[in-house]
Amino acid sequence: MAEPTRPAEGAAAAAAAPDLTNDAELALRGINMLLNNGFKESDALFKAYRNHSPLMSFGSSFVSFLNAMMTFEEEKMQMALEDLKATEKLCESENSSVIETIKNKIKRNVDSQRSGSAAADRLQRQIIIADCQVYLAVLSFIKQELSAYIKGGWILRKAWKMYNKCYSDITHLQEGGRRRPSSQRPSSSDHKRSLSTGSSPSQSPEGISPEALERLKGSVSFGYGLFHLCISMVPPHLLKIVNLLGFPGDRLQGLAALSYASESKDMKAPLATLALLWYHTVVQPFFALDGHDTQAGLREAKSILQQREATYPNSSLFMFFKGRVQRLECQITCALTSFSSALDLASEQREIQHICLYEIGWCSMIELNYGDAYRAFERLKMESRWSQCYYAYLTGVCQGATGDLQGALAVFRDVQKLFRRRNNQIELFSMKKAEKLRSSSLTKELCVLSMIEVLYLWKALPNCSTAKLQIMMQVLQGVDDLSSAGLKNLLLGAISKCLTNTKEASQYFQLAAQDEVGLLSNSYVQPYACYELGCVLLTTPESADRGWTLMLQAKEDFAGYDFENRLHVRIHSALATKKSTAPP
């Protein structure tokens, strides 16, 4: 990976770049500037050379897209849409086979070097078109309309076909180039010809150098890998629809492709690195994709961070992921320090500040520091455009946990007003919970229970210390609310499980699974309790059959409850893990 340009050097680098380097290295430099907190400098570099090449045009459009995703502002999303379409139009050409195009050029005795350059350029353009289509689909999905989902799905289908074709063609060319030296040693006439044409005996038969093929493989591997990874996490009951669109979902193949991309010299190498960090520190522990060990993948994440530390010494994003690793390792004080540092480093990047504030709020909840959590979420409620409804609910819960019940009630009333997205599970959950807390006799203990509930649903309880977990147990045991009895037992079971009190956990989960009173206000409690009890029973051979039955019951006997898709992914992962480790 090329050495990044520091933000302060951005203007000088931009002026000299075309004379010093090719467009691939220039684009990589721009992305590295962005990740080292030089968002404005990176944007200026790409805009200055937007018409320099398709790659620089794509870099400019990507920065525009990223800006839209971080702000959700309508004007910026429209600008990103126009930029991506402009880049796509620039790159469009006839869609005949890459291999056939190269063969035709060879037949016409076109110079090897020029032929290779044209073939590489064509491959690059096709990859960029596929990248643009993916980002256009994301912009379409944000509208959350049925027609937008259909349009987005169709665009993704086209993008996947292009990724798959380019990936296969590049792999074929690489294999052809590797076979040639071993089966046919170059003669002296070959060597003379290579000197006269400027080609290398080690080039592929079509004239593309191994270095160019490696970079192109890295370029396509980013989108190819992300497709595999994301589709592999789709809830099982939606997989049939996804498969009809022709999408695969091999998680290991996706990770391998992203790893390849991250080590390449393509501009998307740093983005592939961030995608791997996102998977290992956010997705994998949240969805329990490797069983129930929230520590899984941390070794890989720590290794990536150590390898990239010198390259991105002042990156707010890399500091953020360092905090995520520390949080998952239960080093909450260190995590808070990292998130605070990332917050300071991102002084001119509002949305990166917001994800840091979000983590500060969560770490404060994990530490039962309700005041700091309240202040973090209140700021998000005021500043963020993502989901003010959700942030308002978290603000109210933490404010009530401090003992300020009147202030909490006022915030819970705001939740209803801020409810915007009726198809969003998190907002629906926040609104229903705020309504219930408003209508009941609000107590500090109920607010703490609601906070622990959020920690459970977002799989943050395993990050809590033994001392904090024991305090939570004491608070929950003091809650005397009949409508919350099932939820109370589910949370007591989850905490007991974290404290490795398996027998006690099983008893609490059984009580929660039998709860009928709280079905209206806590519809998810029964299926989640069946899942949790099944997980406990699957750990011992004597009770594994009963655990398997409960897991299937949780999957098949319940529907229409909060966070259903989330649980289905976890059940699917748990059953798949059990199958893979079962003796033959």
XYZ file of C-alpha atoms in Angstrom:
584
model
C 0.000 0.000 0.000
C 1.325 3.413 -0.972
C 2.441 5.851 1.676
C -0.444 8.270 2.375
C -0.208 11.985 1.758
C -0.830 13.972 4.911
C -3.649 16.548 4.751
C -1.233 19.476 5.080
C 0.582 18.325 1.964
C -2.633 17.958 -0.037
C -2.403 21.063 -2.241
C 1.233 20.486 -3.207
C 0.576 16.808 -3.876
C -2.435 17.642 -6.025
C -0.432 20.076 -8.159
C 2.469 17.698 -8.767
C 0.613 14.394 -8.950
C 0.044 13.945 -12.694
C 3.740 14.445 -13.431
C 4.893 12.114 -10.673
C 2.613 9.127 -10.796
C -0.129 7.273 -12.689
C -3.815 7.678 -11.967
C -4.029 4.492 -9.836
C -1.347 5.786 -7.444
C -2.903 9.248 -7.449
C -6.339 7.804 -6.577
C -4.838 5.702 -3.788
C -3.107 8.806 -2.456
C -6.449 10.630 -2.393
C -8.163 7.861 -0.423
C -5.252 7.717 2.034
C -5.546 11.473 2.549
C -9.247 11.025 3.311
C -8.571 8.329 5.917
C -5.934 10.494 7.607
C -8.652 13.100 8.325
C -7.963 15.051 5.143
C -11.534 14.893 3.870
C -11.452 18.389 2.323
C -8.000 17.898 0.800
C -9.037 14.528 -0.661
C -12.213 16.031 -2.089
C -10.206 18.893 -3.638
C -7.654 16.483 -5.176
C -10.287 14.299 -6.813
C -12.306 17.270 -8.057
C -9.192 18.892 -9.548
C -8.481 15.767 -11.620
C -12.028 14.451 -12.053
C -11.599 14.591 -15.851
C -8.033 13.226 -15.736
C -9.202 9.585 -15.990
C -12.174 7.294 -15.210
C -10.413 6.277 -11.986
C -10.107 9.867 -10.745
C -13.709 10.523 -11.772
C -14.759 7.541 -9.679
C -12.653 8.754 -6.748
C -14.440 12.110 -6.872
C -17.848 10.405 -7.063
C -16.958 8.089 -4.184
C -16.045 11.027 -1.916
C -19.345 12.667 -2.920
C -21.212 9.427 -2.088
C -19.421 9.082 1.249
C -20.315 12.655 2.141
C -23.974 11.942 1.348
C -23.962 8.761 3.460
C -22.433 10.576 6.428
C -24.944 13.443 6.392
C -28.163 12.037 4.834
C -28.783 15.545 3.486
C -31.076 15.507 0.440
C -28.961 18.010 -1.495
C -25.765 15.971 -1.010
C -27.515 12.714 -1.911
C -28.755 14.275 -5.157
C -25.235 15.533 -5.902
C -23.811 12.049 -5.277
C -26.452 10.559 -7.580
C -25.497 12.936 -10.396
C -21.751 12.418 -9.865
C -22.063 8.617 -9.938
C -24.181 8.710 -13.098
C -21.628 11.008 -14.737
C -18.795 8.584 -13.879
C -20.855 5.627 -15.090
C -21.552 7.386 -18.395
C -17.851 8.190 -18.811
C -16.930 4.523 -18.393
C -19.668 2.976 -20.515
C -18.586 0.991 -23.571
C -19.755 -2.089 -25.472
C -20.272 -5.039 -23.126
C -18.587 -7.750 -25.171
C -16.349 -10.242 -23.448
C -13.055 -8.904 -22.159
C -11.250 -12.051 -23.293
C -12.734 -11.883 -26.807
C -11.828 -8.204 -27.119
C -8.221 -8.982 -26.226
C -8.055 -11.909 -28.655
C -9.350 -9.735 -31.466
C -6.647 -7.169 -30.774
C -4.006 -9.885 -30.796
C -5.304 -11.209 -34.137
C -4.955 -7.760 -35.636
C -1.272 -7.785 -34.540
C -1.734 -4.749 -32.325
C 1.355 -3.887 -30.339
C 1.447 -6.007 -27.145
C 1.959 -3.148 -24.768
C -0.826 -1.002 -26.298
C -3.141 -4.011 -26.399
C -2.478 -4.748 -22.734
C -3.045 -1.139 -21.772
C -6.378 -1.039 -23.640
C -7.500 -4.331 -22.096
C -6.572 -3.172 -18.596
C -8.417 0.107 -19.175
C -11.529 -1.762 -20.317
C -11.474 -4.004 -17.250
C -11.020 -0.970 -15.015
C -13.991 0.791 -16.620
C -16.246 -2.227 -16.132
C -15.285 -2.497 -12.455
C -15.978 1.219 -11.961
C -19.407 0.875 -13.615
C -20.249 -1.981 -11.210
C -19.023 0.096 -8.238
C -21.178 3.049 -9.337
C -24.215 0.792 -9.692
C -23.792 -0.516 -6.143
C -23.641 3.015 -4.704
C -26.625 4.096 -6.846
C -28.570 1.120 -5.438
C -27.702 2.186 -1.890
C -28.974 5.712 -2.610
C -32.161 4.128 -3.967
C -32.655 1.929 -0.885
C -32.437 4.963 1.414
C -35.770 6.202 0.020
C -37.425 3.152 1.683
C -40.127 2.892 -0.973
C -41.241 -0.332 -2.660
C -40.416 0.948 -6.138
C -36.983 2.074 -4.876
C -36.293 -1.384 -3.408
C -37.234 -3.053 -6.706
C -35.096 -0.618 -8.694
C -32.185 -1.022 -6.249
C -32.403 -4.815 -6.406
C -32.297 -4.758 -10.198
C -29.300 -2.416 -10.215
C -27.475 -4.693 -7.749
C -28.175 -7.687 -9.961
C -26.488 -5.938 -12.897
C -23.557 -4.924 -10.680
C -23.056 -8.482 -9.410
C -22.973 -9.867 -12.959
C -20.251 -7.361 -13.883
C -18.213 -8.090 -10.737
C -18.458 -11.833 -11.310
C -17.500 -11.526 -14.976
C -14.537 -9.218 -14.316
C -13.357 -11.375 -11.399
C -13.470 -14.513 -13.592
C -11.750 -12.797 -16.533
C -8.941 -11.368 -14.409
C -8.422 -14.704 -12.630
C -8.300 -16.418 -16.032
C -5.697 -13.952 -17.297
C -3.583 -14.398 -14.142
C -3.670 -18.174 -14.472
C -2.748 -17.922 -18.155
C 0.209 -15.701 -17.314
C 1.410 -18.115 -14.606
C 1.137 -21.198 -16.851
C 3.055 -19.685 -19.767
C 6.556 -19.449 -18.183
C 6.401 -22.992 -16.829
C 5.209 -24.595 -20.068
C 7.079 -22.448 -22.583
C 10.448 -20.963 -21.753
C 11.047 -17.729 -23.713
C 13.561 -18.037 -26.558
C 16.237 -15.506 -27.479
C 13.941 -14.214 -30.236
C 11.180 -13.738 -27.609
C 13.609 -11.761 -25.510
C 14.619 -9.548 -28.470
C 10.976 -9.011 -29.344
C 10.171 -8.029 -25.771
C 12.946 -5.449 -25.839
C 11.707 -3.950 -29.099
C 8.035 -3.788 -28.035
C 8.636 -2.863 -24.420
C 6.714 -5.928 -23.180
C 7.960 -8.402 -20.614
C 8.276 -12.180 -21.081
C 6.464 -12.472 -17.749
C 3.405 -10.625 -19.045
C 0.140 -12.493 -19.613
C -0.367 -13.756 -23.188
C -2.680 -10.777 -23.748
C 0.008 -8.240 -22.839
C -1.205 -7.088 -19.407
C 1.610 -7.004 -16.856
C 1.316 -9.085 -13.675
C 1.396 -5.876 -11.621
C -1.562 -4.407 -13.526
C -3.516 -7.646 -13.168
C -2.823 -7.755 -9.433
C -4.115 -4.204 -8.995
C -7.213 -4.934 -11.094
C -7.815 -8.119 -9.091
C -7.620 -6.008 -5.932
C -10.030 -3.481 -7.450
C -12.717 -6.023 -8.335
C -12.152 -8.062 -5.153
C -13.486 -5.212 -3.011
C -16.965 -5.258 -4.558
C -16.894 -9.018 -5.167
C -15.974 -9.684 -1.543
C -18.492 -7.236 -0.091
C -21.272 -8.858 -2.108
C -20.425 -12.317 -0.777
C -20.056 -11.049 2.788
C -23.267 -9.006 2.912
C -25.454 -11.637 1.216
C -24.115 -14.289 3.606
C -25.656 -12.282 6.477
C -29.148 -12.021 4.966
C -31.813 -13.624 7.235
C -32.482 -17.199 6.071
C -36.175 -16.593 5.273
C -35.134 -13.880 2.786
C -32.431 -15.970 1.106
C -34.861 -17.472 -1.430
C -35.711 -13.991 -2.724
C -32.035 -13.037 -2.797
C -31.092 -16.242 -4.626
C -33.774 -15.536 -7.238
C -31.873 -12.331 -8.043
C -28.795 -14.472 -8.631
C -26.714 -13.359 -5.631
C -24.368 -15.791 -3.849
C -23.370 -15.594 -0.209
C -20.125 -17.315 0.737
C -18.778 -15.565 3.836
C -15.310 -17.144 3.722
C -14.907 -16.316 0.032
C -15.995 -12.766 0.770
C -13.428 -12.368 3.544
C -10.688 -13.868 1.353
C -11.509 -11.426 -1.465
C -11.500 -8.430 0.898
C -8.161 -9.549 2.358
C -6.710 -9.727 -1.163
C -8.085 -6.265 -1.960
C -6.674 -4.799 1.260
C -3.134 -5.893 0.328
C -3.332 -4.575 -3.237
C -2.134 -1.247 -4.642
C -5.608 -0.232 -5.765
C -7.372 2.862 -4.406
C -9.920 0.583 -2.695
C -7.259 -1.226 -0.625
C -7.778 1.071 2.414
C -11.558 0.714 2.036
C -11.222 -3.080 2.042
C -9.180 -2.777 5.236
C -11.971 -0.720 6.841
C -14.540 -3.286 5.654
C -12.582 -6.087 7.357
C -12.338 -4.069 10.572
C -16.076 -3.331 10.391
C -16.819 -7.038 9.970
C -14.546 -8.260 12.763
C -15.439 -5.594 15.355
C -19.080 -4.741 14.599
C -20.900 -7.327 12.467
C -19.369 -10.570 13.699
C -19.928 -9.969 17.426
C -23.371 -8.359 16.917
C -24.819 -11.232 14.876
C -22.836 -13.933 16.719
C -21.609 -15.202 13.357
C -19.075 -17.583 14.879
C -21.175 -19.106 17.611
C -21.478 -17.086 20.807
C -17.932 -15.883 21.318
C -17.958 -12.073 21.027
C -14.146 -12.190 21.054
C -14.062 -13.993 17.680
C -12.191 -12.097 15.004
C -10.430 -9.757 17.443
C -7.056 -11.309 16.679
C -7.492 -10.432 13.010
C -8.697 -6.913 13.823
C -5.756 -6.247 16.168
C -3.314 -7.544 13.554
C -4.785 -5.218 10.891
C -4.595 -2.224 13.233
C -0.971 -2.961 14.141
C 0.038 -3.341 10.465
C -1.639 -0.046 9.488
C -0.662 2.039 12.522
C 2.328 3.665 10.809
C 0.330 4.349 7.634
C -2.606 6.005 9.415
C -1.154 7.499 12.611
C -3.823 10.203 12.914
C -6.843 8.498 11.408
C -10.034 9.018 13.397
C -11.548 5.908 11.783
C -8.651 3.625 12.715
C -8.711 5.087 16.242
C -12.455 4.346 16.325
C -11.868 0.687 15.428
C -9.126 0.493 18.047
C -11.783 1.542 20.558
C -14.149 -1.124 19.237
C -11.504 -3.820 19.820
C -10.890 -2.531 23.352
C -14.605 -2.468 24.105
C -15.003 -6.087 22.958
C -12.043 -7.019 25.153
C -13.926 -5.381 28.077
C -11.240 -2.670 28.426
C -13.904 0.001 28.713
C -11.694 2.744 30.180
C -9.185 2.325 27.321
C -12.039 2.211 24.817
C -13.444 5.488 26.127
C -9.994 7.076 25.746
C -9.749 5.853 22.135
C -13.249 7.049 21.225
C -12.560 10.437 22.810
C -9.306 10.713 20.819
C -11.143 9.762 17.619
C -13.765 12.401 18.438
C -11.053 15.069 18.691
C -9.288 13.895 15.512
C -12.563 14.121 13.574
C -13.096 17.785 14.424
C -14.147 18.591 10.850
C -16.038 15.347 10.160
C -19.383 15.592 11.894
C -20.677 12.104 11.145
C -17.461 10.422 12.309
C -17.857 12.450 15.491
C -21.363 11.037 15.808
C -20.284 7.391 15.617
C -17.655 8.173 18.284
C -20.284 9.852 20.479
C -22.521 6.820 20.013
C -19.769 4.502 21.269
C -19.009 6.853 24.181
C -22.686 6.633 25.124
C -22.623 2.843 24.947
C -19.395 2.505 26.926
C -20.894 4.803 29.564
C -23.989 2.580 29.775
C -21.755 -0.485 30.109
C -20.034 1.266 33.032
C -23.461 2.288 34.457
C -22.337 5.901 34.143
C -25.816 7.173 33.314
C -24.925 10.879 33.304
C -22.196 10.617 30.645
C -24.383 8.309 28.570
C -27.269 10.771 28.790
C -25.075 13.671 27.627
C -23.693 11.706 24.647
C -27.116 10.586 23.450
C -28.682 13.997 24.023
C -26.056 15.556 21.747
C -26.794 12.914 19.105
C -30.511 13.617 19.470
C -29.850 17.302 18.750
C -27.241 16.928 15.977
C -27.721 13.636 14.133
C -30.049 13.245 11.177
C -29.971 9.469 11.265
C -32.640 8.571 13.884
C -33.524 11.274 16.383
C -36.349 9.030 17.595
C -33.927 6.284 18.696
C -31.467 8.735 20.226
C -34.323 10.430 22.106
C -35.344 7.076 23.601
C -31.786 6.329 24.754
C -31.554 9.874 26.168
C -34.763 9.407 28.150
C -33.771 5.997 29.509
C -30.368 7.244 30.701
C -31.846 10.459 32.097
C -34.418 8.450 34.054
C -31.670 6.127 35.306
C -29.964 9.170 36.891
C -33.172 9.790 38.849
C -34.459 12.732 36.759
C -37.871 11.195 36.062
C -39.631 14.407 35.017
C -36.912 15.156 32.479
C -37.138 11.573 31.198
C -40.927 11.816 30.759
C -40.498 15.004 28.718
C -37.994 13.246 26.429
C -40.258 10.188 26.064
C -42.975 12.537 24.822
C -40.503 13.783 22.194
C -39.956 10.226 20.914
C -43.476 10.109 19.446
C -42.938 13.458 17.681
C -39.587 12.349 16.260
C -40.913 9.029 14.932
C -40.357 9.171 11.154
C -39.644 5.778 9.618
C -42.520 3.343 10.060
C -40.609 0.466 8.454
C -37.592 0.871 10.716
C -37.461 -1.750 13.500
C -35.346 0.388 15.804
C -37.665 3.395 15.581
C -40.769 1.233 16.047
C -39.195 -0.365 19.123
C -38.167 3.035 20.531
C -41.643 4.487 20.063
C -43.457 1.520 21.654
C -41.095 1.423 24.616
C -41.303 5.186 25.208
C -45.115 4.992 25.093
C -45.117 2.181 27.682
C -42.790 4.048 30.044
C -44.912 7.193 29.739
C -48.126 5.348 30.577
C -46.721 3.457 33.588
C -45.702 4.762 36.973
C -42.167 5.606 35.959
C -39.401 4.678 38.393
C -35.628 4.847 38.274
C -35.520 1.031 38.388
C -37.736 0.731 35.275
C -35.395 3.073 33.421
C -32.375 0.985 34.444
C -34.254 -2.157 33.333
C -34.882 -0.496 29.947
C -31.216 0.411 29.668
C -30.152 -3.174 30.446
C -32.676 -4.363 27.845
C -30.936 -2.271 25.183
C -27.536 -3.618 26.272
C -28.935 -7.146 25.894
C -30.558 -6.616 22.485
C -27.382 -5.033 21.100
C -25.225 -7.830 22.598
C -23.269 -5.500 24.883
C -23.786 -7.429 28.154
C -20.692 -9.629 27.505
C -18.623 -6.391 27.486
C -19.660 -5.585 31.084
C -17.462 -6.345 34.090
C -18.505 -8.878 36.717
C -19.039 -6.073 39.256
C -21.367 -4.157 36.908
C -23.293 -7.317 36.016
C -23.871 -8.042 39.692
C -25.195 -4.502 40.235
C -27.590 -5.031 37.304
C -28.804 -8.289 38.906
C -29.601 -6.464 42.140
C -31.534 -3.706 40.356
C -33.547 -6.180 38.268
C -34.473 -8.277 41.282
C -35.957 -5.144 42.827
C -38.237 -4.416 39.851
C -41.880 -5.200 40.704
C -43.832 -4.709 37.494
C -46.065 -7.571 36.321
C -46.034 -6.539 32.649
C -42.213 -6.625 32.679
C -41.866 -9.980 34.470
C -40.943 -11.946 31.343
C -38.443 -9.312 30.211
C -36.972 -9.185 33.718
C -36.410 -12.979 33.690
C -34.897 -12.878 30.200
C -32.404 -10.211 31.309
C -31.605 -12.036 34.566
C -30.946 -15.170 32.513
C -28.667 -13.289 30.097
C -26.676 -11.777 32.980
C -26.413 -15.145 34.742
C -25.124 -16.618 31.471
C -22.447 -13.899 31.283
C -21.494 -14.741 34.870
C -21.255 -18.436 33.799
C -24.096 -19.438 36.159
C -25.541 -21.853 33.601
C -28.088 -23.571 35.836
C -29.481 -20.272 37.094
C -29.558 -18.884 33.556
C -31.565 -21.881 32.324
C -34.148 -21.386 35.067
C -34.619 -17.712 34.228
C -34.892 -18.447 30.494
C -37.547 -21.109 31.164
C -39.602 -18.607 33.176
C -39.251 -15.990 30.424
C -40.292 -18.501 27.724
C -43.493 -19.240 29.668
C -44.460 -15.578 30.087
C -47.848 -14.704 28.583
C -48.609 -11.460 30.420
C -46.036 -9.303 28.684
C -46.705 -10.490 25.113
C -48.215 -7.188 23.983
C -45.483 -4.904 25.305
C -42.525 -7.315 24.948
C -43.427 -9.552 22.011
C -39.845 -10.691 21.426
C -39.270 -12.129 24.918
C -40.595 -15.659 24.291
C -38.710 -16.401 21.022
C -35.508 -14.844 22.388
C -35.856 -16.870 25.604
C -36.288 -20.087 23.589
C -33.184 -19.186 21.580
C -31.134 -18.408 24.710
C -32.219 -21.585 26.471
C -31.449 -23.557 23.320
C -27.944 -22.049 23.219
C -27.305 -23.113 26.828
C -28.591 -26.661 26.246
C -26.584 -27.109 23.051
C -23.340 -26.794 25.038
C -23.711 -30.231 26.640
C -24.236 -33.529 24.747
C -26.908 -34.733 27.195
C -29.236 -31.801 26.473
C -28.208 -31.020 22.882
C -31.331 -32.574 21.324
C -33.596 -30.470 23.533
C -31.517 -27.397 22.684
C -31.856 -28.108 18.960
C -35.650 -28.430 19.336
C -35.899 -25.114 21.192
C -33.784 -23.388 18.573
C -36.090 -24.591 15.793
C -39.114 -23.616 17.915
C -37.776 -20.086 18.257
C -37.262 -19.986 14.488
C -40.582 -21.478 13.342
C -43.237 -20.931 16.047
C -43.042 -17.143 16.386
C -43.545 -14.307 13.933
C -44.144 -10.559 13.863
C -42.106 -9.687 16.955
C -39.478 -6.991 17.496
C -36.063 -7.662 15.919
C -37.226 -10.889 14.271
C -34.657 -10.744 11.455
C -31.888 -10.142 13.977
C -32.793 -13.301 15.892
C -33.156 -15.366 12.698
C -29.579 -14.527 11.694
C -28.336 -15.580 15.148
C -30.337 -18.822 15.092
C -29.066 -19.624 11.607
C -25.486 -19.007 12.752
C -25.892 -21.092 15.927
C -27.366 -24.055 14.034
C -24.710 -23.819 11.303
C -21.942 -23.715 13.925
C -23.406 -26.750 15.683
C -23.619 -28.693 12.404
C -20.018 -27.865 11.472
C -18.678 -29.023 14.852
C -20.855 -32.136 15.178
C -19.005 -35.484 14.936
C -19.520 -37.321 11.616
